[in-house]
Short mmCIF file of C-alpha atoms in Angstrom, two decimals:
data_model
loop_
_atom_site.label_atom_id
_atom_site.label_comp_id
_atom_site.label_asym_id
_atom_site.label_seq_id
_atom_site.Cartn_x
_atom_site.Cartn_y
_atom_site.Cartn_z
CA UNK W 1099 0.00 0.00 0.00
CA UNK W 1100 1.68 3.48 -0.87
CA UNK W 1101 1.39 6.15 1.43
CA UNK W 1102 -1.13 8.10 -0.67
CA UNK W 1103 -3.60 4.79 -0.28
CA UNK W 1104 -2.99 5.31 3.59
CA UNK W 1105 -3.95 8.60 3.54
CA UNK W 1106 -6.79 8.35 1.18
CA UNK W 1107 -7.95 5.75 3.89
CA UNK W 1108 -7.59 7.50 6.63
CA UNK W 1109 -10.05 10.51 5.08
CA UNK W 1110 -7.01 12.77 4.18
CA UNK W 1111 -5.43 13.86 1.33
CA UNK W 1112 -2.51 15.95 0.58
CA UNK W 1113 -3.57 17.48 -2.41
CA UNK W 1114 -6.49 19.55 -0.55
CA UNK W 1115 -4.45 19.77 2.92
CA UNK W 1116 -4.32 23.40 4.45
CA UNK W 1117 -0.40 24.47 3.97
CA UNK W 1118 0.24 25.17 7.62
CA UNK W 1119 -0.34 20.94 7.95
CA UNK W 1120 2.14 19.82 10.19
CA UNK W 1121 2.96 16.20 11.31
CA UNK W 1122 5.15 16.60 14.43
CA UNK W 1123 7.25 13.90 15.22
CA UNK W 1124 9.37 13.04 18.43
CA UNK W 1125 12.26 10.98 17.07
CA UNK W 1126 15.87 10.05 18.66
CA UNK W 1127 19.33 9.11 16.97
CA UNK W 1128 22.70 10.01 15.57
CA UNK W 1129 23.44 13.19 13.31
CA UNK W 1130 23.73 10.83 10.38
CA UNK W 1131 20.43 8.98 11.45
CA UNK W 1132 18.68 12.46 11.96
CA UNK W 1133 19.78 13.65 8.08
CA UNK W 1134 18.53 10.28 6.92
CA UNK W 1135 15.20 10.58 8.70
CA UNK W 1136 14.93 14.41 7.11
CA UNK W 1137 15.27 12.80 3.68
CA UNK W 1138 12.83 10.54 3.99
CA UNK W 1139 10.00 12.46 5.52
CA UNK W 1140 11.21 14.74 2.72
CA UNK W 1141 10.17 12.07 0.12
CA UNK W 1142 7.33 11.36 1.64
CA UNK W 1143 6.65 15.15 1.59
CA UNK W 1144 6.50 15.04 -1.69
CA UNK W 1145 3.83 12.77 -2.43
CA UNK W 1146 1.58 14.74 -0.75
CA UNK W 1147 1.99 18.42 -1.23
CA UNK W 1148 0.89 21.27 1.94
CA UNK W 1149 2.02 18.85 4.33
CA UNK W 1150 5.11 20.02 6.44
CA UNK W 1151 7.27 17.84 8.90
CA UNK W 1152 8.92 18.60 11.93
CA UNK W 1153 11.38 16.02 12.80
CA UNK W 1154 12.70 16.55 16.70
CA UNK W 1155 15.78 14.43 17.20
CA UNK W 1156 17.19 13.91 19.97
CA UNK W 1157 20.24 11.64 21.60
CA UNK W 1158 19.44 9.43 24.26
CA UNK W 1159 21.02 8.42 27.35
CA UNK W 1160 18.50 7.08 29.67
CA UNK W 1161 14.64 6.22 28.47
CA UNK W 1162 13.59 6.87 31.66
CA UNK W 1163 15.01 10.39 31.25
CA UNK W 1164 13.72 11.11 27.12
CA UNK W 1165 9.92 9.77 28.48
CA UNK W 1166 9.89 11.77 31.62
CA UNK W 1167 10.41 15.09 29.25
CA UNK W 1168 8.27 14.13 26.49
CA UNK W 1169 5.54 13.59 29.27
CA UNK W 1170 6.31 17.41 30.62
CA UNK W 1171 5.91 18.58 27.16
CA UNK W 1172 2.71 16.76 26.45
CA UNK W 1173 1.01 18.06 29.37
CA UNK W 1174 2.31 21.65 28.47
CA UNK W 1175 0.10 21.24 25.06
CA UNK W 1176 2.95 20.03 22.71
CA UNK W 1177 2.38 17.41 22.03
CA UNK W 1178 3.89 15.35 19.04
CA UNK W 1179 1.61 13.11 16.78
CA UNK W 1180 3.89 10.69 15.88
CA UNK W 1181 7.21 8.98 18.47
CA UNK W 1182 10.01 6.68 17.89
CA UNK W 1183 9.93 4.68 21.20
CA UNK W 1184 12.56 2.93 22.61
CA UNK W 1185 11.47 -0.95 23.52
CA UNK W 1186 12.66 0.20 27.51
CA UNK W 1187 10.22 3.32 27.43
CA UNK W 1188 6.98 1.28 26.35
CA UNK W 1189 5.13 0.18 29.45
CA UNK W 1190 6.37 3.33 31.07
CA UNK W 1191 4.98 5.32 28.69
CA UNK W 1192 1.73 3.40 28.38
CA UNK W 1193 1.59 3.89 31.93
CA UNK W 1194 1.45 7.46 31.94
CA UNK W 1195 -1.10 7.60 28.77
CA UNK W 1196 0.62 8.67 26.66
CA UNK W 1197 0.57 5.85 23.76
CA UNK W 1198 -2.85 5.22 21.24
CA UNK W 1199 -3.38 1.63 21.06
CA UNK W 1200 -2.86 0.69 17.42
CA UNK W 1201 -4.91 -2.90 17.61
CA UNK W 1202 -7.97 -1.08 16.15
CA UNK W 1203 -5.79 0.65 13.44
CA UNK W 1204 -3.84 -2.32 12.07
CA UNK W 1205 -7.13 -4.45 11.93
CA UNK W 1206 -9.11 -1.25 9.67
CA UNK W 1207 -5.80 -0.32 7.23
CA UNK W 1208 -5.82 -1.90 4.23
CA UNK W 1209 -4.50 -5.32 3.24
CA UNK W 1210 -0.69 -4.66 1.81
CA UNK W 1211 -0.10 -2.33 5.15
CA UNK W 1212 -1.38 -5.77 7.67
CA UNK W 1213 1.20 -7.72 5.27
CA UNK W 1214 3.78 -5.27 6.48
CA UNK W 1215 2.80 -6.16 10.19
CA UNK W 1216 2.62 -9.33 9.07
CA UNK W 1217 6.15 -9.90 8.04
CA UNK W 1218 7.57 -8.24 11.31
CA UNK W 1219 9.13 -10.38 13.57
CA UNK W 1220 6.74 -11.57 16.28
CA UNK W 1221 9.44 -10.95 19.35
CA UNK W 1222 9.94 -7.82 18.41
CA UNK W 1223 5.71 -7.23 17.93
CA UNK W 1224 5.15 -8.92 21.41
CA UNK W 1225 7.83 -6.66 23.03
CA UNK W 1226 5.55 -3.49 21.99
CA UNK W 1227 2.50 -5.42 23.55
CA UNK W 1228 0.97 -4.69 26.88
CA UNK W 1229 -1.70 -6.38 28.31
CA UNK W 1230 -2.70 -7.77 24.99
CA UNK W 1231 -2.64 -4.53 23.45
CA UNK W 1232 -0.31 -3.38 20.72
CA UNK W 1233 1.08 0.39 21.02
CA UNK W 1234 4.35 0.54 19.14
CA UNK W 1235 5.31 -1.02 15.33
CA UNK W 1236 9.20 -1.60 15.47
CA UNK W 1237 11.47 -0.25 13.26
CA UNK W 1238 14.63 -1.55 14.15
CA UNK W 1239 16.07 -3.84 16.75
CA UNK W 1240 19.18 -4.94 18.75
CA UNK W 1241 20.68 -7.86 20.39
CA UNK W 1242 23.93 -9.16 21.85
CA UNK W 1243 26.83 -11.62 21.68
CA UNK W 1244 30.25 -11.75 22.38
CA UNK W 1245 32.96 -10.66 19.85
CA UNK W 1246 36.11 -12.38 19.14
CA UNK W 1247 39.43 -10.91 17.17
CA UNK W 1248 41.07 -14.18 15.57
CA UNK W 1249 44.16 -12.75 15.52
CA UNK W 1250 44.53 -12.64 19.20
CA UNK W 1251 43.29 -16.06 19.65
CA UNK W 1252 45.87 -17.56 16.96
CA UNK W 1253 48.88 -15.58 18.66
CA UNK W 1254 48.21 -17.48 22.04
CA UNK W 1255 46.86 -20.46 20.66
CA UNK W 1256 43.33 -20.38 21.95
CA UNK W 1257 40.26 -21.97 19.87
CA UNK W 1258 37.58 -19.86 19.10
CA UNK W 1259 34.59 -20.85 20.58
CA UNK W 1260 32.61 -23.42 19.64
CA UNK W 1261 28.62 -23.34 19.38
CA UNK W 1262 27.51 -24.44 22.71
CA UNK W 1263 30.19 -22.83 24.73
CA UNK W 1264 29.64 -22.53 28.91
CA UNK W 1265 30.80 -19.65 30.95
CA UNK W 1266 33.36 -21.91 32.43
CA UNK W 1267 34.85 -22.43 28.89
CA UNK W 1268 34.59 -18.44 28.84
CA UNK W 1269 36.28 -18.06 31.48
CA UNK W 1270 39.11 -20.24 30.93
CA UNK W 1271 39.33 -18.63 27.18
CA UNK W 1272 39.62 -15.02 28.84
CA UNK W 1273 42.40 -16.31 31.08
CA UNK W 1274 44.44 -17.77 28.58
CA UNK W 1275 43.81 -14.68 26.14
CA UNK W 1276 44.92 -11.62 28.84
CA UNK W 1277 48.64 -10.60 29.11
CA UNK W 1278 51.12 -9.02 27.31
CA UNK W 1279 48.99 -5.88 27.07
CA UNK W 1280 45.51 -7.59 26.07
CA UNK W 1281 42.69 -8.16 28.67
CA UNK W 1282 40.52 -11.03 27.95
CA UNK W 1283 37.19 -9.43 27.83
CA UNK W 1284 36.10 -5.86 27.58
CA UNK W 1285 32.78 -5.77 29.66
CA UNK W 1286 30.32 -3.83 27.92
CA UNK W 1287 28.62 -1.78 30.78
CA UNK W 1288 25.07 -0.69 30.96
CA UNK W 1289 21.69 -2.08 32.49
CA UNK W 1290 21.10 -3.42 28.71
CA UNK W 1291 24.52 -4.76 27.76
CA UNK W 1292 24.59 -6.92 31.37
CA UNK W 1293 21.13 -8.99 30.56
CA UNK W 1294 23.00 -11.71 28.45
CA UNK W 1295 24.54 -12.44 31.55
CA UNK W 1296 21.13 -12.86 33.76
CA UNK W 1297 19.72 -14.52 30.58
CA UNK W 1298 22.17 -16.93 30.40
CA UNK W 1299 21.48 -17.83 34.04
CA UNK W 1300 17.89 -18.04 33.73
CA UNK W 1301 17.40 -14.48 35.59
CA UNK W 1302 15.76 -11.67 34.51
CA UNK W 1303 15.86 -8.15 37.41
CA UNK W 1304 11.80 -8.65 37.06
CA UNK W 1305 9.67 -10.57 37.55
CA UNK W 1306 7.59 -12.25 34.86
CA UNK W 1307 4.03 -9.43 35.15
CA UNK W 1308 6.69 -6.88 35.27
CA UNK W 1309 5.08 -5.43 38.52
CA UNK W 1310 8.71 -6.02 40.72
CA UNK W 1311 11.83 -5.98 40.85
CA UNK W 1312 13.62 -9.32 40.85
CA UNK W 1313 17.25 -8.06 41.03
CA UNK W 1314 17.48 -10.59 44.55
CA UNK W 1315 16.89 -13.63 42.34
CA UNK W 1316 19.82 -15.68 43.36
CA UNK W 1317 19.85 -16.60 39.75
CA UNK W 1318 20.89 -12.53 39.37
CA UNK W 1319 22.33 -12.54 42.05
CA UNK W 1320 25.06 -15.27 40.87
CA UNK W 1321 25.30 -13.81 37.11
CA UNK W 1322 26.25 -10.68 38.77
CA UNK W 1323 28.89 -12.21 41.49
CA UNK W 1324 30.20 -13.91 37.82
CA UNK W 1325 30.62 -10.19 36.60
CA UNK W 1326 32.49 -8.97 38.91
CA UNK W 1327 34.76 -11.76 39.67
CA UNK W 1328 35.63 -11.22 35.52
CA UNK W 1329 37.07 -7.61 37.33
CA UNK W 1330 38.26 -8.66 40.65
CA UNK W 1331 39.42 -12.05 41.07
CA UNK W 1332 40.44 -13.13 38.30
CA UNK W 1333 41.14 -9.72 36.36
CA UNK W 1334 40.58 -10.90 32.62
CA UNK W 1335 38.12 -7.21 32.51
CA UNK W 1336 39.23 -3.92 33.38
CA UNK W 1337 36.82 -1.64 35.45
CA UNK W 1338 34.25 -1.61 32.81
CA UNK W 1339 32.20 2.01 34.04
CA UNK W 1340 35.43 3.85 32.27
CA UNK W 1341 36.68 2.62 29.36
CA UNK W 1342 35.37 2.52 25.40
CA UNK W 1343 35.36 -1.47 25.50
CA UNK W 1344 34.48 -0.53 21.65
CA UNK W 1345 37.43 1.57 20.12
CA UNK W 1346 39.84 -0.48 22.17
CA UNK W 1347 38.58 -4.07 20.80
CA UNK W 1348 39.30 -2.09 17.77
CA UNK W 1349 43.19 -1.57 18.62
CA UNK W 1350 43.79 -5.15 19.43
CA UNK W 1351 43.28 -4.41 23.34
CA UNK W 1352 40.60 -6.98 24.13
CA UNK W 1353 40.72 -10.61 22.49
CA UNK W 1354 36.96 -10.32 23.26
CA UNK W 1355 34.00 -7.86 24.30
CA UNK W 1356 30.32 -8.04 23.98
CA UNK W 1357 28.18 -5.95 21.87
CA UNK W 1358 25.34 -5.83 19.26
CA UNK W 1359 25.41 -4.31 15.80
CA UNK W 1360 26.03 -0.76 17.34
CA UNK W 1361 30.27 -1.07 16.76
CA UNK W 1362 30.09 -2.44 12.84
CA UNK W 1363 29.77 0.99 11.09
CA UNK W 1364 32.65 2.53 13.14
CA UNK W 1365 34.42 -0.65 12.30
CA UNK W 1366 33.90 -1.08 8.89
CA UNK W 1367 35.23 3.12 8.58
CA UNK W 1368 38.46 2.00 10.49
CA UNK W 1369 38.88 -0.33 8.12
CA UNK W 1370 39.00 -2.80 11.16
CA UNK W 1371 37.85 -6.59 10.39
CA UNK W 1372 39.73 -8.78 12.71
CA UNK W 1373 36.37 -9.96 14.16
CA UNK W 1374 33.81 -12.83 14.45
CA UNK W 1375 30.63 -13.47 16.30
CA UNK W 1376 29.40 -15.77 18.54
CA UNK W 1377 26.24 -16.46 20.74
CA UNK W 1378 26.45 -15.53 24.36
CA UNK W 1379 28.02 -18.66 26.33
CA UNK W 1380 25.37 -20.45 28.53
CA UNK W 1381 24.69 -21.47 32.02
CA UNK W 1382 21.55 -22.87 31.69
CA UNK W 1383 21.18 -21.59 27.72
CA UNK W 1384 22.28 -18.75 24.97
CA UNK W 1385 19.61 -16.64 25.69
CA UNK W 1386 20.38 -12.87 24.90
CA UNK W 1387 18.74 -9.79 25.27
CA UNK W 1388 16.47 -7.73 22.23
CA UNK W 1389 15.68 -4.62 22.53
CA UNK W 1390 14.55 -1.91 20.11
CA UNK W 1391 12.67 1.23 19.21
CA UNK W 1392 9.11 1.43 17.40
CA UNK W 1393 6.64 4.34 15.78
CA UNK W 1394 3.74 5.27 18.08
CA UNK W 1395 1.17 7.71 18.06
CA UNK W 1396 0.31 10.18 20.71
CA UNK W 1397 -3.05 9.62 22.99
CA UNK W 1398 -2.69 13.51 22.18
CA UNK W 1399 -1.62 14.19 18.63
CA UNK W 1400 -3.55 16.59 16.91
CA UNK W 1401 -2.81 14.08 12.89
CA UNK W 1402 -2.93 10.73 14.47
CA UNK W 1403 -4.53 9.43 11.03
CA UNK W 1404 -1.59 11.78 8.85
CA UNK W 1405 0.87 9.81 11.61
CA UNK W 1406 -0.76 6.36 10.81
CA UNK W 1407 -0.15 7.22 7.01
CA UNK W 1408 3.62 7.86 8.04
CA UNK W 1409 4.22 4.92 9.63
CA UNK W 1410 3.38 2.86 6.83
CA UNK W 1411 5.94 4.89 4.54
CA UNK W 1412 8.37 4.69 7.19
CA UNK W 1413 8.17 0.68 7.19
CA UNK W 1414 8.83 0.03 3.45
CA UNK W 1415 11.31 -1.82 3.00
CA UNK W 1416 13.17 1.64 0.74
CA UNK W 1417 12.65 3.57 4.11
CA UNK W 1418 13.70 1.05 6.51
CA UNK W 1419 17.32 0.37 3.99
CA UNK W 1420 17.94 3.59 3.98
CA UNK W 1421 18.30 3.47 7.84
CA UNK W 1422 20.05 0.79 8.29
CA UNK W 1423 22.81 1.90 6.10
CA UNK W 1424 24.28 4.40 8.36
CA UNK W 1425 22.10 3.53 11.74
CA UNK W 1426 23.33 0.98 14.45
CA UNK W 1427 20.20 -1.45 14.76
CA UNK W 1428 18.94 -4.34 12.81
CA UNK W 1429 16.30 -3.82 10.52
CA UNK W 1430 13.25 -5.30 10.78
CA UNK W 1431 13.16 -7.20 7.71
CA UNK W 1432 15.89 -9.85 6.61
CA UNK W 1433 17.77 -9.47 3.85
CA UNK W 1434 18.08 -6.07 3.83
CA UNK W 1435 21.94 -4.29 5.01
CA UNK W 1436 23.43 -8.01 5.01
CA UNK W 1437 25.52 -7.35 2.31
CA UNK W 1438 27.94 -4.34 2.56
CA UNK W 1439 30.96 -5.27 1.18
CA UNK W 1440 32.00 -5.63 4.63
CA UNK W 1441 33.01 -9.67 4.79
CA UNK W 1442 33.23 -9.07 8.71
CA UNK W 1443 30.52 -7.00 9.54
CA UNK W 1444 28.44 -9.04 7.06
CA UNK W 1445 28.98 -12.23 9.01
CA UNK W 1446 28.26 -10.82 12.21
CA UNK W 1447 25.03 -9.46 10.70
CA UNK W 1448 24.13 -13.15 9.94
CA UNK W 1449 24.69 -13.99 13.89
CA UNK W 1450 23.09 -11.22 15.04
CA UNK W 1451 19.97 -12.09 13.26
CA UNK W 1452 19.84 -15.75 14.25
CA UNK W 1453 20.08 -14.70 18.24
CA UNK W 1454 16.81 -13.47 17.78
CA UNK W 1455 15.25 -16.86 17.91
CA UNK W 1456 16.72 -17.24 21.70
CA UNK W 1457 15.86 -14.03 23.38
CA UNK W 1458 14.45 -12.48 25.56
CA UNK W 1459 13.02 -8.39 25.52
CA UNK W 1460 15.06 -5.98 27.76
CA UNK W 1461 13.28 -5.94 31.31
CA UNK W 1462 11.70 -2.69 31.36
CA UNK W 1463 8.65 -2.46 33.40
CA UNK W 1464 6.37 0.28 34.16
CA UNK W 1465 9.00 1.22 36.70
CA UNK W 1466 11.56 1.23 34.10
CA UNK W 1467 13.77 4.91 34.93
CA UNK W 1468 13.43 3.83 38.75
CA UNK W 1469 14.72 0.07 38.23
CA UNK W 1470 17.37 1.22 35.80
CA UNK W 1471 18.64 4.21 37.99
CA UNK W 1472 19.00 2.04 41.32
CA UNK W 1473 20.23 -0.71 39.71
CA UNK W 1474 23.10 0.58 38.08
CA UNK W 1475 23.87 2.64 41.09
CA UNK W 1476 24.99 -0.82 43.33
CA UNK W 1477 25.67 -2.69 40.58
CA UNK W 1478 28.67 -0.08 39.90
CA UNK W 1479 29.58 -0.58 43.35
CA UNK W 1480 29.46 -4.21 43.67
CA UNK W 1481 31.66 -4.74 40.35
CA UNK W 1482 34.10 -2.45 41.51
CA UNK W 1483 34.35 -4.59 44.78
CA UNK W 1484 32.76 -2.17 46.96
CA UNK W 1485 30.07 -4.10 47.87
CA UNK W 1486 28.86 -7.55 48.33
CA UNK W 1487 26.64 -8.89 44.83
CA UNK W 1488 23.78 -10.42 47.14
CA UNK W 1489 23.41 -8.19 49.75
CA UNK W 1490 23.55 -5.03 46.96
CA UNK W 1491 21.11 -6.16 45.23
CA UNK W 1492 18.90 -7.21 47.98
CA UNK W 1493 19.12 -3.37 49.08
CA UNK W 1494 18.29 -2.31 45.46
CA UNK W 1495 15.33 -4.23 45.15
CA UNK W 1496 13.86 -2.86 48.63
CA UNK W 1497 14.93 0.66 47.49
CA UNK W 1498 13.05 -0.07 43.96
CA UNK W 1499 10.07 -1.16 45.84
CA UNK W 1500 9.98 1.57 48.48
CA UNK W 1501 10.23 3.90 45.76
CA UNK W 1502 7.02 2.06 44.06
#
């Protein structure tokens, strides 16, 4: 369905719009992300002349932080009609009322635009769900797994890893792989970039109706105590809270790190390819994390139905290529940015999209800024040996729920 079809569906059409039409949109990313997204409202634009776009984008650091100030600016009557929601802002978000369910509108749009749904991964569409209720449509995606740099690994000779490695086998490869100035591991630090860890345990910091914190789970618990020995005991990881685990993976630092697709682009610039990709090693399984961002509409936009119209122009498969050539996340359709020219970064692309079959959607509950915030507060502390893993994160937890 072209955009024009969307927007003759919806009851409006470009031709007869008022010139002062504006679609306002709440978006987040890069520089390079932000000129791509002008160009392609641009296009879109085009096909329907006296509509204007204003396309707000902004760099996040914390969701918790980028909902709590679109909610201020809602309330204050500025609302935008049209967001680009990160997967950890959803419930929060829903929450507060700010998100339209979209159920209604996927069932009513025409047929090609329910093929488009259609051909989205389900993970990704159930992460967007609450209660049964659909509120987001992804348009891109993230996961993680552990990056090795051959090179390293031949010079001391280590195996890679095989398929079904075990933390224990981890561990034993980090040893072998640190000295002579190269640390074994560069631990990726963030509340997203740890989950592979609880995943891989069988933990998740929530529990399962995402009403409470869980970080006390001695299934946590131990994936955590496994963190920080990486750092303190048996020093294969530097202090992970100050260091670009990234760039210096790139310099033949680390043998290995952890990461998603966000590192290929710089990579591939660098010229850098000494890299392959594995899964996460297991505990109990490979599980890794997902998380993502997805188009919404405001409970308060003033062109939900121009927004609706958007969305479907923003998820053909044109649109979503041009993003993923200079954005960090997956796209959400196969095939497309797998083949760069890139040998490395294509093979990793091919990994990255098969973990999506074993994960599990980054834990972010109602509560998400709260949980986030606290957590990463002791968990800093207990992996730089300043406190012990249990009885932190039995304090964060009570903290989380006295704050609730």
């Amino acid at each position: 369905m072209s955009a024009g079809a969307a927007l003759s569906a919806c009851g409006w059409s470009g031709q007869n719009a008022d010139r002062s039409s504006t679609l306002k949109v709440q978006n987040w990313g890069s520089a390079d992300e932000a000129k791509v997204y002008d160009a392609t409202f641009a296009a879109f634009r085009r096909q329907h002349p006296g509509l204007k776009v204003s396309n707000n984008v902004v760099p996040v650091t914390l969701w918790g932080d980028y909902v709590s100030k679109l909610a201020v600016q809602m309330a204050s009557g500025h609302s935008p009609d049209l967001l680009n929601l990160g997967m950890e802002g959803t419930r929060l978000s829903v929450e507060r009322s700010m998100l339209a369910p979209l159920g209604s509108r996927v069932k009513d749009s025409p047929a090609a635009f329910r093929e488009h749904i259609s051909e989205l991964p389900k993970a990704l569409l159930d992460a967007y769900t609450v209660d049964g209720t659909l509120y987001a449509v992804p348009n891109g995606w993230q996961t993680m797994m552990v990056y090795c740099n051959p090179r390293i690994f031949r010079a001391r000779g280590v195996e890679l890893p095989a398929a079904d490695w075990t933390w224990e086998d981890f561990l034993s490869t980090a040893r072998r792989l640190t000295g002579g100035g190269v640390m074994g591991f560069g631990l990726p630090w963030g509340f997203f970039q740890l989950h592979p860890w609880w995943l891989t345990n069988g933990g998740y910091p929530v529990t399962d109706d995402y009403r409470k914190p869980n970080l006390s789970d001695p299934r946590v618990v131990e994936a955590v105590a496994f963190v920080r020995d990486l750092v303190q005991k048996y020093k294969v990881s530097p202090d992970p809270t100050s260091v670009d685990v990234y760039s210096q993976f790139a310099a033949g630092k680390f043998a290995m790190i952890g990461a998603g697709r966000w590192p290929l682009p710089g990579w591939s610039a660098a010229s850098f390819t000494d890299y392959t990709a594995h899964p996460w090693p297991k505990r109990v399984s490979h599980t890794t994390v997902v998380g993502g961002s997805g188009w919404a509409l405001s409970t308060r936009a003033v062109k939900p139905d121009i927004a609706w119209a958007a969305i479907d122009y923003l998820l053909l498969p044109s649109s979503v290529a041009r993003l993923t050539e200079v954005g960090q996340a997956l796209p959400v359709y196969p095939g497309i940015g797998d083949d760069t020219g890139d040998k490395a970064a294509d093979r990793a692309f091919d990994v990255l999209f098969r973990q999506l079959d074993d994960s599990r959607p980054v834990a972010a509950p109602a509560f998400y800024d709260t949980l986030e915030s606290v957590a990463m507060r002791y968990l800093q502390q207990i992996v730089s040996g300043r406190l012990d893993p249990a009885k932190g994160l039995r304090a964060a937890d009570a903290e989380i729920k006295e704050a609730l």
